[in-house]
PDB file of C-alpha atoms in Angstrom:
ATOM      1  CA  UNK A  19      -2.088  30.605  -0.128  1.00  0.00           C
ATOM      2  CA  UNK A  20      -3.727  29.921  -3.662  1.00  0.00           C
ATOM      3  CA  UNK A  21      -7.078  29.597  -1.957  1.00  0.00           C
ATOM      4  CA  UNK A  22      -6.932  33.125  -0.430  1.00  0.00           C
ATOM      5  CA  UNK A  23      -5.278  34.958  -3.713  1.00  0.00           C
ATOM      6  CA  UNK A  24      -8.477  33.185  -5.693  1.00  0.00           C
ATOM      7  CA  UNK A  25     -10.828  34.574  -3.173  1.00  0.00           C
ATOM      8  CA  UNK A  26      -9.348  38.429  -2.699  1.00  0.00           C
ATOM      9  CA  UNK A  27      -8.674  38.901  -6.161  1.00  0.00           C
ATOM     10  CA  UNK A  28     -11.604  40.858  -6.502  1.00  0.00           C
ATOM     11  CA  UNK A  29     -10.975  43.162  -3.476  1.00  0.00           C
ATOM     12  CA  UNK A  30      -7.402  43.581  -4.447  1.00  0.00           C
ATOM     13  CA  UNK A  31      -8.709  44.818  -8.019  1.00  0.00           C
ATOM     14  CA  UNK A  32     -11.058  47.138  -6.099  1.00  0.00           C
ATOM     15  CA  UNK A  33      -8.893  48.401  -3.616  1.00  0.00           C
ATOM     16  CA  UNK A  34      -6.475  48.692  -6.996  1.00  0.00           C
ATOM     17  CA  UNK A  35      -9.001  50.936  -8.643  1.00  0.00           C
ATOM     18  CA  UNK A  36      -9.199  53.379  -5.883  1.00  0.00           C
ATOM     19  CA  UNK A  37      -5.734  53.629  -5.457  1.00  0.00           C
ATOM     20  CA  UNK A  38      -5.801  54.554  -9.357  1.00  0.00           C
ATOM     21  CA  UNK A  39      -8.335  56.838  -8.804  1.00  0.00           C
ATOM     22  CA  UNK A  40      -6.742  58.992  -5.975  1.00  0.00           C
ATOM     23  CA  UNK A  41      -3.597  58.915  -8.004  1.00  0.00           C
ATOM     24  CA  UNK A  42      -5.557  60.486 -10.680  1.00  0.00           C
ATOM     25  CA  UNK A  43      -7.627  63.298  -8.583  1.00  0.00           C
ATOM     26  CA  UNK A  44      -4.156  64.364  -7.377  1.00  0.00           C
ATOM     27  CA  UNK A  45      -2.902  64.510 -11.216  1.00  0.00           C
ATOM     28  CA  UNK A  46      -6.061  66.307 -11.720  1.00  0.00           C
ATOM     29  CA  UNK A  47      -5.269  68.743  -8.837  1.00  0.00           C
ATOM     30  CA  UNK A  48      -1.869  69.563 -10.217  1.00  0.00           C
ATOM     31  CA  UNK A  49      -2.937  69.945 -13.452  1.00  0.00           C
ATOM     32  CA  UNK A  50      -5.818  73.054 -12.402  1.00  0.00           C
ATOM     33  CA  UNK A  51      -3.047  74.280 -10.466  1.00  0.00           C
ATOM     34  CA  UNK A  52      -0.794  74.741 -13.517  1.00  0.00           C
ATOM     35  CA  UNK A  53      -3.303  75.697 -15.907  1.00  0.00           C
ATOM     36  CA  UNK A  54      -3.016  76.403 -19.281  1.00  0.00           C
ATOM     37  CA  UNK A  55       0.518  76.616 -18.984  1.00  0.00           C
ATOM     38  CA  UNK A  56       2.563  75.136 -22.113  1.00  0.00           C
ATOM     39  CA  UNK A  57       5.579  72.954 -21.536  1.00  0.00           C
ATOM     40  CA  UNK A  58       7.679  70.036 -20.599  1.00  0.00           C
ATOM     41  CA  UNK A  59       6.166  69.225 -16.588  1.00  0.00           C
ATOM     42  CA  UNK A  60       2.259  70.701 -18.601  1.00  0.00           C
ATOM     43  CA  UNK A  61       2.743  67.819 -20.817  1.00  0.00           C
ATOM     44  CA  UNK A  62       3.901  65.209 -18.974  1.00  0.00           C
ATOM     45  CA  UNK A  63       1.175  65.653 -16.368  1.00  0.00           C
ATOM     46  CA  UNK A  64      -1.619  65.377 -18.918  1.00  0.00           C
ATOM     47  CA  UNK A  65       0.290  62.062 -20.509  1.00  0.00           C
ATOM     48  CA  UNK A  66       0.416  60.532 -16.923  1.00  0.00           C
ATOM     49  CA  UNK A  67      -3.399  61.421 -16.988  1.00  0.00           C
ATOM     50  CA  UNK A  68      -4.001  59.979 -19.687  1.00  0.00           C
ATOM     51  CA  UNK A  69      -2.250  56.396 -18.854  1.00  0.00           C
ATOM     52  CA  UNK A  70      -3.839  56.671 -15.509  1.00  0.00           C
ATOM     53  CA  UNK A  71      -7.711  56.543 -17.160  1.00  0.00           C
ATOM     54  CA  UNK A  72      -6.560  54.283 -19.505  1.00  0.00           C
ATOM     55  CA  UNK A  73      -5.202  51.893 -16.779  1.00  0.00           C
ATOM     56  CA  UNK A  74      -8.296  52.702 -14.942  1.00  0.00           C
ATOM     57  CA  UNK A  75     -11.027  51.482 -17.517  1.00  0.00           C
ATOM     58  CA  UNK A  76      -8.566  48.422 -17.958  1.00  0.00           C
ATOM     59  CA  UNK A  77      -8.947  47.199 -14.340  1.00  0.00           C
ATOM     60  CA  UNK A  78     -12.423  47.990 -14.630  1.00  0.00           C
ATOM     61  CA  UNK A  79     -14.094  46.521 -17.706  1.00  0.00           C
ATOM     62  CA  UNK A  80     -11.320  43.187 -17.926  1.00  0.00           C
ATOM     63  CA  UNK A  81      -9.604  42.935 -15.067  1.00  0.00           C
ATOM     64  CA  UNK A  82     -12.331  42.980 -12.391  1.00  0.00           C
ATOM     65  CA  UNK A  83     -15.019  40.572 -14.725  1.00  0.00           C
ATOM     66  CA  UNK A  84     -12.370  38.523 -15.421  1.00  0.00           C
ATOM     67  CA  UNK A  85     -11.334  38.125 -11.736  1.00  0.00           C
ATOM     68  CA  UNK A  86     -15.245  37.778 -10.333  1.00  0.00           C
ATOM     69  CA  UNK A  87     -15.855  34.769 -13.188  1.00  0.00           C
ATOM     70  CA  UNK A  88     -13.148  32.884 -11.185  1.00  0.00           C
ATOM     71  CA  UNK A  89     -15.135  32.702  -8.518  1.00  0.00           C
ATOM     72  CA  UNK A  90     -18.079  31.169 -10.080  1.00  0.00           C
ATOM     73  CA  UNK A  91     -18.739  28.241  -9.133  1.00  0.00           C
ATOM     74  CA  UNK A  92     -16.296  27.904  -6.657  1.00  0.00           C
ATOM     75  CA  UNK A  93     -15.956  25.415  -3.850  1.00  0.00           C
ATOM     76  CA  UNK A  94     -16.309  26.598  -0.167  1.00  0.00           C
ATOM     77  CA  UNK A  95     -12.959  26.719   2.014  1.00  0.00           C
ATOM     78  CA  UNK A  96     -14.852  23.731   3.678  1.00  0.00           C
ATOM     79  CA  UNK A  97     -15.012  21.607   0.850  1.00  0.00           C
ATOM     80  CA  UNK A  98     -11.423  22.170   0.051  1.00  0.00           C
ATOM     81  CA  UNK A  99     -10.546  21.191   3.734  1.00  0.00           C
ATOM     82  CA  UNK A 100     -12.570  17.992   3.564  1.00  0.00           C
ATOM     83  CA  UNK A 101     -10.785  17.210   0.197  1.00  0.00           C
ATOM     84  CA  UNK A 102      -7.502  17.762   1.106  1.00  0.00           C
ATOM     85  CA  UNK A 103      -8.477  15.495   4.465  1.00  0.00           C
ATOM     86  CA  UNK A 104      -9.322  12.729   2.250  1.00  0.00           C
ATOM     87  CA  UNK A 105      -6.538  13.153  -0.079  1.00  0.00           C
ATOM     88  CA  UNK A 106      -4.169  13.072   3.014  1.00  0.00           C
ATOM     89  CA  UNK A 107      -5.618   9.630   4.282  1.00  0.00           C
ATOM     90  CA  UNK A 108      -5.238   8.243   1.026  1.00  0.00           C
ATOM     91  CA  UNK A 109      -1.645   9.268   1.053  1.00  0.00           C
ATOM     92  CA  UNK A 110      -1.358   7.923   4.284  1.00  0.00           C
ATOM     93  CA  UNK A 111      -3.050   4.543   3.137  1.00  0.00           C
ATOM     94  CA  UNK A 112      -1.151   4.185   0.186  1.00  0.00           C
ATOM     95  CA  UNK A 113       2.386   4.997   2.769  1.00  0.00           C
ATOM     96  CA  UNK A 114       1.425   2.096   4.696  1.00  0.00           C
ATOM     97  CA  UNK A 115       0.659  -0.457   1.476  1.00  0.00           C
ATOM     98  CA  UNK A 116       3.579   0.563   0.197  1.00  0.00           C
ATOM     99  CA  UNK A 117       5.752  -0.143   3.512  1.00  0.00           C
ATOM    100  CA  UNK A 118       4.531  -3.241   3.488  1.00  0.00           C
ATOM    101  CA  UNK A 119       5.091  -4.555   0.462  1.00  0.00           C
ATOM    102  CA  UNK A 120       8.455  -3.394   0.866  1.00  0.00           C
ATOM    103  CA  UNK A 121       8.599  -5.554   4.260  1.00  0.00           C
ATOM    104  CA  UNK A 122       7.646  -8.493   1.941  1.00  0.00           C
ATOM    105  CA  UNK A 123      10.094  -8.197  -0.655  1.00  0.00           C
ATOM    106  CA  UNK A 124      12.843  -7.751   2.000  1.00  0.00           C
ATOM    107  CA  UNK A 125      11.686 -10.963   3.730  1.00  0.00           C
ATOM    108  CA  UNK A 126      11.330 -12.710   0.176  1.00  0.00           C
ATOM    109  CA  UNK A 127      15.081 -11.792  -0.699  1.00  0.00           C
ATOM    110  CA  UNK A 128      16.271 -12.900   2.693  1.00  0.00           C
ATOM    111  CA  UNK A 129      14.525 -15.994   2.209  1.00  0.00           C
ATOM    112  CA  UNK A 130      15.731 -16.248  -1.336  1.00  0.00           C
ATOM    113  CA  UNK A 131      19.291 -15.505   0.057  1.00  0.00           C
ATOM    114  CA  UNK A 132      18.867 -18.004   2.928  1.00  0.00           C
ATOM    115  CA  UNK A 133      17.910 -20.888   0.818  1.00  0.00           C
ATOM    116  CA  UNK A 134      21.327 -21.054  -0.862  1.00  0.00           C
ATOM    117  CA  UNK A 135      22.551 -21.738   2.355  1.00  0.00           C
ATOM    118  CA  UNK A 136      20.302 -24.936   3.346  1.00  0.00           C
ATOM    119  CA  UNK A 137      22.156 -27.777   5.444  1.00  0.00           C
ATOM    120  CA  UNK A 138      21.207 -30.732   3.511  1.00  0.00           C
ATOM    121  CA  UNK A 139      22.187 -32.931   6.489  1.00  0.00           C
ATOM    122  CA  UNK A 140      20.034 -30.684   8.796  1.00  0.00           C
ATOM    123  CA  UNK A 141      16.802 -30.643   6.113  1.00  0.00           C
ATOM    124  CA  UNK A 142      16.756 -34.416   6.003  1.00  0.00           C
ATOM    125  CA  UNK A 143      16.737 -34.783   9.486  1.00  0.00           C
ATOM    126  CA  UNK A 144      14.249 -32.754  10.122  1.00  0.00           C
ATOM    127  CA  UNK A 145      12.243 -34.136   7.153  1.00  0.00           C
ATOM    128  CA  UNK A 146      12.666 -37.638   8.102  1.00  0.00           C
ATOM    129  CA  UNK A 147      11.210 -36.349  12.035  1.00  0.00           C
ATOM    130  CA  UNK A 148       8.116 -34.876   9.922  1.00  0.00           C
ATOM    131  CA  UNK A 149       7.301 -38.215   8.011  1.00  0.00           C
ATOM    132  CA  UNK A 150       8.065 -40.284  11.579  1.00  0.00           C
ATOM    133  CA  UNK A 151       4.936 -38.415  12.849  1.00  0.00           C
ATOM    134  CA  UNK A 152       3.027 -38.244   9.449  1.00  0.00           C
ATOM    135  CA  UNK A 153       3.178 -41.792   9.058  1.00  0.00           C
ATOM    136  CA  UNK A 154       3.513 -43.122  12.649  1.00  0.00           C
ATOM    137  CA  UNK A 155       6.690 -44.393  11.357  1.00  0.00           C
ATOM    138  CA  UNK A 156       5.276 -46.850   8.578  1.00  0.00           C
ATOM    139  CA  UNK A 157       7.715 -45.248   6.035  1.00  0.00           C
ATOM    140  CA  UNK A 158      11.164 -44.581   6.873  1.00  0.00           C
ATOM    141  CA  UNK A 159      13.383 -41.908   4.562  1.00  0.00           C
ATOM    142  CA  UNK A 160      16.805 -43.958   3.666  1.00  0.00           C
ATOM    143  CA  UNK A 161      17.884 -40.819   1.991  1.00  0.00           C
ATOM    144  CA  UNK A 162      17.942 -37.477   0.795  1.00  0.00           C
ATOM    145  CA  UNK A 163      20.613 -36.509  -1.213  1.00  0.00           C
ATOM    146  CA  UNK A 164      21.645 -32.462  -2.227  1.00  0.00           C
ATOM    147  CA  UNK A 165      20.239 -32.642  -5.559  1.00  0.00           C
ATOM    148  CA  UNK A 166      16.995 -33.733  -3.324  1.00  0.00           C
ATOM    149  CA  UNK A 167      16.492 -37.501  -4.802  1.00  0.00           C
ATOM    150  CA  UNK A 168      14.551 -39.216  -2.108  1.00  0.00           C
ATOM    151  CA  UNK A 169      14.689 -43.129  -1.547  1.00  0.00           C
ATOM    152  CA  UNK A 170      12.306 -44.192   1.071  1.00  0.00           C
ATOM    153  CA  UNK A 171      10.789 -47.638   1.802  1.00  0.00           C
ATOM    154  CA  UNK A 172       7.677 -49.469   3.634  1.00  0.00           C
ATOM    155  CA  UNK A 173       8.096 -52.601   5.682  1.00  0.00           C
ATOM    156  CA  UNK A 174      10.826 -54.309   2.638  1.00  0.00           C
ATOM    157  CA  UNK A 175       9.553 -52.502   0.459  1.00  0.00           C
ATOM    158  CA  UNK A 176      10.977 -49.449  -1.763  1.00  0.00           C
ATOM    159  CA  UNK A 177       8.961 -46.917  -2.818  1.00  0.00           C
ATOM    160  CA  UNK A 178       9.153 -45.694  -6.192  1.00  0.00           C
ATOM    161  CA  UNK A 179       7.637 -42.443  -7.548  1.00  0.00           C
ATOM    162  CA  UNK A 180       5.254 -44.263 -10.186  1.00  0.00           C
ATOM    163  CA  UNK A 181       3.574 -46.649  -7.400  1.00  0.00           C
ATOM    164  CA  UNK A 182       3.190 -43.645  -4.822  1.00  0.00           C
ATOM    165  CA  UNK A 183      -0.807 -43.140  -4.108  1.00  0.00           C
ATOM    166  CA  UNK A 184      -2.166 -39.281  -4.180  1.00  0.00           C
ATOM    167  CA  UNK A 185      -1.752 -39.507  -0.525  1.00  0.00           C
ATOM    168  CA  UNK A 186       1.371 -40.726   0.364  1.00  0.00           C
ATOM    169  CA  UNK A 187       2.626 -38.035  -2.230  1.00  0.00           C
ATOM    170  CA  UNK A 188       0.378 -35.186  -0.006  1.00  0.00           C
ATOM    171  CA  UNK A 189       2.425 -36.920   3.286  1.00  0.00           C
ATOM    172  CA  UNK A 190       5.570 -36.265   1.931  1.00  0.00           C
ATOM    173  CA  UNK A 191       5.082 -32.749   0.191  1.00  0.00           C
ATOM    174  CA  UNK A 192       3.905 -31.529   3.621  1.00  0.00           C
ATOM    175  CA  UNK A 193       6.587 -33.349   5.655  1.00  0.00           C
ATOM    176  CA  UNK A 194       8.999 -31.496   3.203  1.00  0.00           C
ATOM    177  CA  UNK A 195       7.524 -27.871   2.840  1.00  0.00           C
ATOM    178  CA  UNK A 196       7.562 -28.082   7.563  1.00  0.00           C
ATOM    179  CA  UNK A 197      11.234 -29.092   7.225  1.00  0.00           C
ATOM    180  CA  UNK A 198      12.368 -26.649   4.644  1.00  0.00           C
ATOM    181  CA  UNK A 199      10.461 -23.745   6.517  1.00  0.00           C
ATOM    182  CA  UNK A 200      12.431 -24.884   9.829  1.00  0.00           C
ATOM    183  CA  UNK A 201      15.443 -24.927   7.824  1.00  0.00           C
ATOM    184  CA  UNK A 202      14.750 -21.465   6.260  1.00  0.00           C
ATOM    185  CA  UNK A 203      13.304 -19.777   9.911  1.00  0.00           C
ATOM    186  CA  UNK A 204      14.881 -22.520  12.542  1.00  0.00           C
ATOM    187  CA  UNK A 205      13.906 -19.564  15.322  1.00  0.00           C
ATOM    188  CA  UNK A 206      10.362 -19.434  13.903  1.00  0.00           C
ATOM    189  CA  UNK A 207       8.442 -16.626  12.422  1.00  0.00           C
ATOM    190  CA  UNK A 208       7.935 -18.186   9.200  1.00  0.00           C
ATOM    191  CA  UNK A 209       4.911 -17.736   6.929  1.00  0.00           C
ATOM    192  CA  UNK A 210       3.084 -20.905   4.998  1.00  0.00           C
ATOM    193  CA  UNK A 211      -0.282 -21.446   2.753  1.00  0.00           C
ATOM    194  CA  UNK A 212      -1.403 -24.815   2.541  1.00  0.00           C
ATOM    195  CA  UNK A 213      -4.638 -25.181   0.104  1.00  0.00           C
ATOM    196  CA  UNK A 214      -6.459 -28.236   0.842  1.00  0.00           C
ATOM    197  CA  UNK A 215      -3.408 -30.459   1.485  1.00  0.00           C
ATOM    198  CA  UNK A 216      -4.569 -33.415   2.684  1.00  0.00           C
ATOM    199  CA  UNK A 217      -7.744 -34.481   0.790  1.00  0.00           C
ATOM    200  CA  UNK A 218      -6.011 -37.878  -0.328  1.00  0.00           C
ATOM    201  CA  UNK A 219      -4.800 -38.764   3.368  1.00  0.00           C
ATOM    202  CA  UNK A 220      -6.813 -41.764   5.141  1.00  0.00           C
ATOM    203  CA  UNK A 221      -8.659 -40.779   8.444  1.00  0.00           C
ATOM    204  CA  UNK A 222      -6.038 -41.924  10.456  1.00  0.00           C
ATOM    205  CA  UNK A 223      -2.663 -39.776   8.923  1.00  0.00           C
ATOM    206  CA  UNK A 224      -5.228 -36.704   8.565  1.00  0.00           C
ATOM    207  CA  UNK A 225      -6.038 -36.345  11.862  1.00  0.00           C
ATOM    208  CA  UNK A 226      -1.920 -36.365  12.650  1.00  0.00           C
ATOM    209  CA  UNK A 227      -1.447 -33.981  10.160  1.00  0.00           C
ATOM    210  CA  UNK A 228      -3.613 -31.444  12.093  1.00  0.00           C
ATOM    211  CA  UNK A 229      -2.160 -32.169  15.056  1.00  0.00           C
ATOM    212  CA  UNK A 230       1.019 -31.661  13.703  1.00  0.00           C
ATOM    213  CA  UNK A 231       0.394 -28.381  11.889  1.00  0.00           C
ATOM    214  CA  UNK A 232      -1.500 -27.098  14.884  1.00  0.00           C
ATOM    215  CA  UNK A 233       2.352 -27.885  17.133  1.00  0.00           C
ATOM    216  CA  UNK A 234       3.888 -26.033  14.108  1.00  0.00           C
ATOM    217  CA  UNK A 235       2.266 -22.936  13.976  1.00  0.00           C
ATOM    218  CA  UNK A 236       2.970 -22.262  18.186  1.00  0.00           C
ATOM    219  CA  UNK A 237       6.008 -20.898  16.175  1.00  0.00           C
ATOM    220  CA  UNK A 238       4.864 -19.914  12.466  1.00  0.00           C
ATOM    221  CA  UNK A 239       2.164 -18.064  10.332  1.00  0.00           C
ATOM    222  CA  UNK A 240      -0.067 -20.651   9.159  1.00  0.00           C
ATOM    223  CA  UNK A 241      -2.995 -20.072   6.815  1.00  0.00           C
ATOM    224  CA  UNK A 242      -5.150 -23.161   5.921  1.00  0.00           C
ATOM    225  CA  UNK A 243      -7.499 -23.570   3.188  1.00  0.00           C
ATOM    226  CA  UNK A 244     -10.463 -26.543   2.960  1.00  0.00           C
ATOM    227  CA  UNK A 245     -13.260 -27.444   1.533  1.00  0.00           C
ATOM    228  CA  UNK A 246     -13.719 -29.508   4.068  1.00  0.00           C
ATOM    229  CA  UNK A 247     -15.053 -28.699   7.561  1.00  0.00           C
ATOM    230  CA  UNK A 248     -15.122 -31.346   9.443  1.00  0.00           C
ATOM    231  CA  UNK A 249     -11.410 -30.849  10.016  1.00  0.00           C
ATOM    232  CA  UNK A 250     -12.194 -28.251  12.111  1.00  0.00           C
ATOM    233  CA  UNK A 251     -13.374 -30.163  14.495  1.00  0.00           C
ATOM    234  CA  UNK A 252     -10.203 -32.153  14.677  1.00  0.00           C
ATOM    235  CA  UNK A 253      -8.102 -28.806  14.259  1.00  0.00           C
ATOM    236  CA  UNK A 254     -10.313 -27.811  18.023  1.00  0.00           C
ATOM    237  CA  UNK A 255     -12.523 -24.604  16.658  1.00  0.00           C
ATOM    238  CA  UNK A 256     -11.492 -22.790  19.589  1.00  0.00           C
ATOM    239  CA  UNK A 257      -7.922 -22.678  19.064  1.00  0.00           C
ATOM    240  CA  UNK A 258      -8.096 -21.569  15.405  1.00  0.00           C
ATOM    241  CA  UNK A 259      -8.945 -18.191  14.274  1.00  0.00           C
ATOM    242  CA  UNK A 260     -11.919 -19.188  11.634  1.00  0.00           C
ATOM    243  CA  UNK A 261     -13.154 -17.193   8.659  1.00  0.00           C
ATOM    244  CA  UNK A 262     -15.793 -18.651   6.626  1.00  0.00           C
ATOM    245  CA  UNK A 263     -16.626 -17.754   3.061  1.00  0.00           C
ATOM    246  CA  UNK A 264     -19.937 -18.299   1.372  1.00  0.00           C
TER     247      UNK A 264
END
């Protein structure tokens, strides 16, 4: 591993050394045994001498410094453990984040691809249901067409876009985001935000539009936002999972 060639180095240069310097006793030993004697194997014996204390002082004066300031300041096998610990949660962290943003942009295309497919008929239906128990049935949907122009009426009355109060207009944006998200997910399983949506309703239509999102998320994901806590009360604390921010 590169953690035990960084750490041996030195030994390995040592053990290098006296492996040079046997190799050189025994071309000293066959040199006295030859002598003085002039001539081809003579000469090549004292060249391979010479290499060998040159290869010698090498290892030992740049070599072997060179190898022991590597290991200055070096971190402990331990530390390198507990980094490479971390570093592999991380990993594993970032394996998980990444899965599941992958989950959501596979939902968001299926939804994307699903919502080409919306039953008009089937959406109005459903939509008209919603505003039944928004309202208690004092506005009634006449129509809803596919290019989604909506005629509705009170009592005799129609009701045009430019005399619509702020919370009629909140009735009928949330009667229309629960039917399109049973249209979209008409098993369940479906996922909604709502951020404050009913700040404009009167007492009466608020407290049946928490009754009515409580019924609809027995089936979806439903995150709601207020301001406002005494809708909790009407929402039933205990059947609501509650975070409160400061």
């Amino acid at each position: 591993s590169l953690y035990k060639s960084m750490y041996n180095s030195v030994d390995e240069l040592k053990e290098k050394i006296e492996n040079q310097k046997k190799e050189k006793k025994e071309l000293d030993d066959r040199i006295n045994e030859i002598g003085d004697i002039e001539g081809e194997d003579g000469n090549n014996l004292k060249e391979r001498l010479t290499a060998k204390e040159k290869e010698i002082e090498t290892i030992t004066t740049e070599q072997l410094p060179a190898a022991r300031a590597k290991l200055i300041d070096k971190k402990s096998l331990a530390q390198y453990r507990s980094e490479l610990e971390e570093i592999g949660h991380d990993l594993e962290e970032a394996k998980k984040m990444g899965k599941r943003w992958y989950d959501i942009l596979k939902k968001f295309n299926d939804v994307k691809a699903n919502a080409s497919k919306i039953d008009v008929t089937v959406l109005k239906n459903s939509f008209v249901d919603y505003m039944q128990k928004l309202t208690g049935g004092s506005i009634d949907v006449e129509d809803l067409s596919s290019s989604m122009e909506l005629k509705m009426k009170s009592g005799s009355n129609q009701l045009a876009d430019g005399i619509l109060s702020d919370g009629t207009r909140e009735t009928i944006e949330l009667a229309f985001r629960l039917a399109m998200i049973d249209e979209i997910f008409p098993k369940g399983g479906g996922f909604a935000v709502f951020d404050d949506p009913l700040v404009n309703m009167d007492p009466e239509r608020t407290e049946r539009s928490c009754k009515l999102l409580k019924e609809f998320a027995k089936k979806n994901q439903v995150i709601f936002i207020t301001c406002h806590p005494e809708l909790i009360s009407i929402f039933g604390e205990k059947e609501i999972n509650k975070i409160e921010m400061p």
